[in-house]
Short mmCIF file of C-alpha atoms in Angstrom, two decimals:
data_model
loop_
_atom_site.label_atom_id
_atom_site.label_comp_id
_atom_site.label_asym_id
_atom_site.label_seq_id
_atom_site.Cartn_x
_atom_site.Cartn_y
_atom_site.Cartn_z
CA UNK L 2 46.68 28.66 -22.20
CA UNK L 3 43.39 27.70 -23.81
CA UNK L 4 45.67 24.06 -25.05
CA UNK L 5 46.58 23.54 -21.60
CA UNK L 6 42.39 24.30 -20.32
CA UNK L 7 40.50 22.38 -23.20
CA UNK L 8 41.75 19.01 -22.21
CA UNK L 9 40.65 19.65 -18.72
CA UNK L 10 37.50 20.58 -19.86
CA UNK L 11 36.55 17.87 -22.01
CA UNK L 12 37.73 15.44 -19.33
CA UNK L 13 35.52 17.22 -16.61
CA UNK L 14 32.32 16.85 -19.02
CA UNK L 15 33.22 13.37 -20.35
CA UNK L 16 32.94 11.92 -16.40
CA UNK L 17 29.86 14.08 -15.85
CA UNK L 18 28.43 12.25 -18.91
CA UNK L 19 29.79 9.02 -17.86
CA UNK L 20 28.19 9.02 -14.35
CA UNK L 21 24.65 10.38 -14.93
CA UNK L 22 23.52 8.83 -17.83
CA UNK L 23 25.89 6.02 -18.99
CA UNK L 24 26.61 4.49 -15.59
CA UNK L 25 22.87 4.19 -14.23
CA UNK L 26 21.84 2.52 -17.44
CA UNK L 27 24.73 -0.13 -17.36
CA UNK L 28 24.10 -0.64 -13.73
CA UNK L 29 20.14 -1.48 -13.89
CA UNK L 30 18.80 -4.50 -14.68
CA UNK L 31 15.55 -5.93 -14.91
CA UNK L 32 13.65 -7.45 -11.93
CA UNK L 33 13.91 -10.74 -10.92
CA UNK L 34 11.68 -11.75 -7.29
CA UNK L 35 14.60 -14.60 -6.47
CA UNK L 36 17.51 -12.50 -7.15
CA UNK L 37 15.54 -9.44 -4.99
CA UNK L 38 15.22 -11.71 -2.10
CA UNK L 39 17.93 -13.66 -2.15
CA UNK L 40 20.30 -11.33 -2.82
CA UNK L 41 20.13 -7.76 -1.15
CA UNK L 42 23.23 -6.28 -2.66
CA UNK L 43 21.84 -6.60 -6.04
CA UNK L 44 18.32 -4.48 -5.18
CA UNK L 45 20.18 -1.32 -6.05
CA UNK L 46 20.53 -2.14 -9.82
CA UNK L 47 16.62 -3.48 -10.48
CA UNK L 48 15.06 -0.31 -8.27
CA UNK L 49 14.39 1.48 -11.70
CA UNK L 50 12.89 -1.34 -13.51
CA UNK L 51 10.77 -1.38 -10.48
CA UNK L 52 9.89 2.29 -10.83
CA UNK L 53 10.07 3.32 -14.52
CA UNK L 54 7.99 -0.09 -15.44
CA UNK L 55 4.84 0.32 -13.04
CA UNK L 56 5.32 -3.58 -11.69
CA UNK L 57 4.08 -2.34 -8.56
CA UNK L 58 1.25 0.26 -9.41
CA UNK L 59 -2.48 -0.79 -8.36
CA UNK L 60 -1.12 -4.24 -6.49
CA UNK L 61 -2.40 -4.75 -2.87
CA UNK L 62 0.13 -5.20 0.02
CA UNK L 63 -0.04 -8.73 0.02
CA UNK L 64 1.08 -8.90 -3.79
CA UNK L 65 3.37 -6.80 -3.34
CA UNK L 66 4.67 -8.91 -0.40
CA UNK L 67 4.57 -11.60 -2.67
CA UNK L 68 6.97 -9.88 -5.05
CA UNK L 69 9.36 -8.53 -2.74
CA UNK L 70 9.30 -10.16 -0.03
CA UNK L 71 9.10 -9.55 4.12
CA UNK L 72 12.19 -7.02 4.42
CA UNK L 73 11.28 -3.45 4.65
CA UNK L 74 10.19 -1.01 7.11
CA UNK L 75 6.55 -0.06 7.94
CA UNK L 76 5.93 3.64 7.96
CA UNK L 77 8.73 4.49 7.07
CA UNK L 78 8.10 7.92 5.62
CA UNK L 79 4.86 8.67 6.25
CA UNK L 80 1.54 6.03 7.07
CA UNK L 81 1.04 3.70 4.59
CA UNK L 82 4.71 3.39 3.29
CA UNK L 83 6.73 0.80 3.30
CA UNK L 84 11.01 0.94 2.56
CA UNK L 85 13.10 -1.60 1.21
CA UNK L 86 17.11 -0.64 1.31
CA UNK L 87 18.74 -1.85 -1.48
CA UNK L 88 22.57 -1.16 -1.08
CA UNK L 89 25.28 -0.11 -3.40
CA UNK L 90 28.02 -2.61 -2.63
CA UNK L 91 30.05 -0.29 -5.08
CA UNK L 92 29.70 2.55 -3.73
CA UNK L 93 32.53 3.72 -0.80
CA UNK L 94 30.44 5.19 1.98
CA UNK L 95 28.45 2.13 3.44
CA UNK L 96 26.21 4.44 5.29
CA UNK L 97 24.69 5.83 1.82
CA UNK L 98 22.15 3.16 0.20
CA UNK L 99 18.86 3.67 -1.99
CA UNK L 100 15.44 3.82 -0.36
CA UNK L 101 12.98 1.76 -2.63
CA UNK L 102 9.42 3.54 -1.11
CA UNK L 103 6.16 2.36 -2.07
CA UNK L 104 3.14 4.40 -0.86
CA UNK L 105 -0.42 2.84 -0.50
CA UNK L 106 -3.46 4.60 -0.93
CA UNK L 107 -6.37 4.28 2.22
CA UNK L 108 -7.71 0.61 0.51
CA UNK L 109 -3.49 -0.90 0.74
CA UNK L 110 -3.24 -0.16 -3.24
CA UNK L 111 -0.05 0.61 -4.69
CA UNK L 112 -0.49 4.54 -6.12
CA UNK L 113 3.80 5.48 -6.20
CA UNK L 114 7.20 4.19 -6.19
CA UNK L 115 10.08 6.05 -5.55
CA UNK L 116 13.74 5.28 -4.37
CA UNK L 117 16.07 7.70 -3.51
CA UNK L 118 19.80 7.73 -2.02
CA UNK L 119 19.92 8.29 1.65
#
């Protein structure tokens, strides 16, 4: 029984592996401001070089519109946010995408970054 449950087992932890920690690093990439623009189906892969590198912390809103561009929402989440989708074109449910959110402070500073799947 356990010869027929191992294999199972090590398959079922192998794709866990495989999906939270190899596939998110070969899917990012660093930022590029052309390819960001141009290119919205390729956001999804440079939203963590955005986030885990601080490129955005302590810029004002017009930098930042500078970097990335006139295609978000205003307010999105709460005052002073603004949200940039950046879609998965890999992924099979079109209505899920990432939410790239940057939050200003009262003065239009940058003070977080987050992106989350919505």
């Amino acid at each position: 029984m356990l010869t027929l449950i191992m294999p199972i087992i090590y398959t079922f932890i192998f794709a866990i592996i495989c999906y939270t920690i190899i596939n998110p690093i070969i899917r990012s990439k660093k930022f590029e401001k052309k390819e960001w623009i141009e290119n919205i189906n390729s956001r999804y892969r440079m939203v963590n070089d955005l986030k885990n590198n601080d490129l955005l912390i302590g810029k004002t809103k017009n930098e930042v519109l500078e970097i990335l561009g006139k295609d978000f929402n205003e307010n999105c989440w709460i005052k002073d946010t603004w949200c940039f989708t950046a879609y998965d074109p890999d992924n099979y449910a079109p209505l899920d995408h990432y939410e790239f959110i940057i939050f200003f402070d009262e003065n239009g500073v940058v003070k977080k970054v987050v992106h989350q799947l919505v």
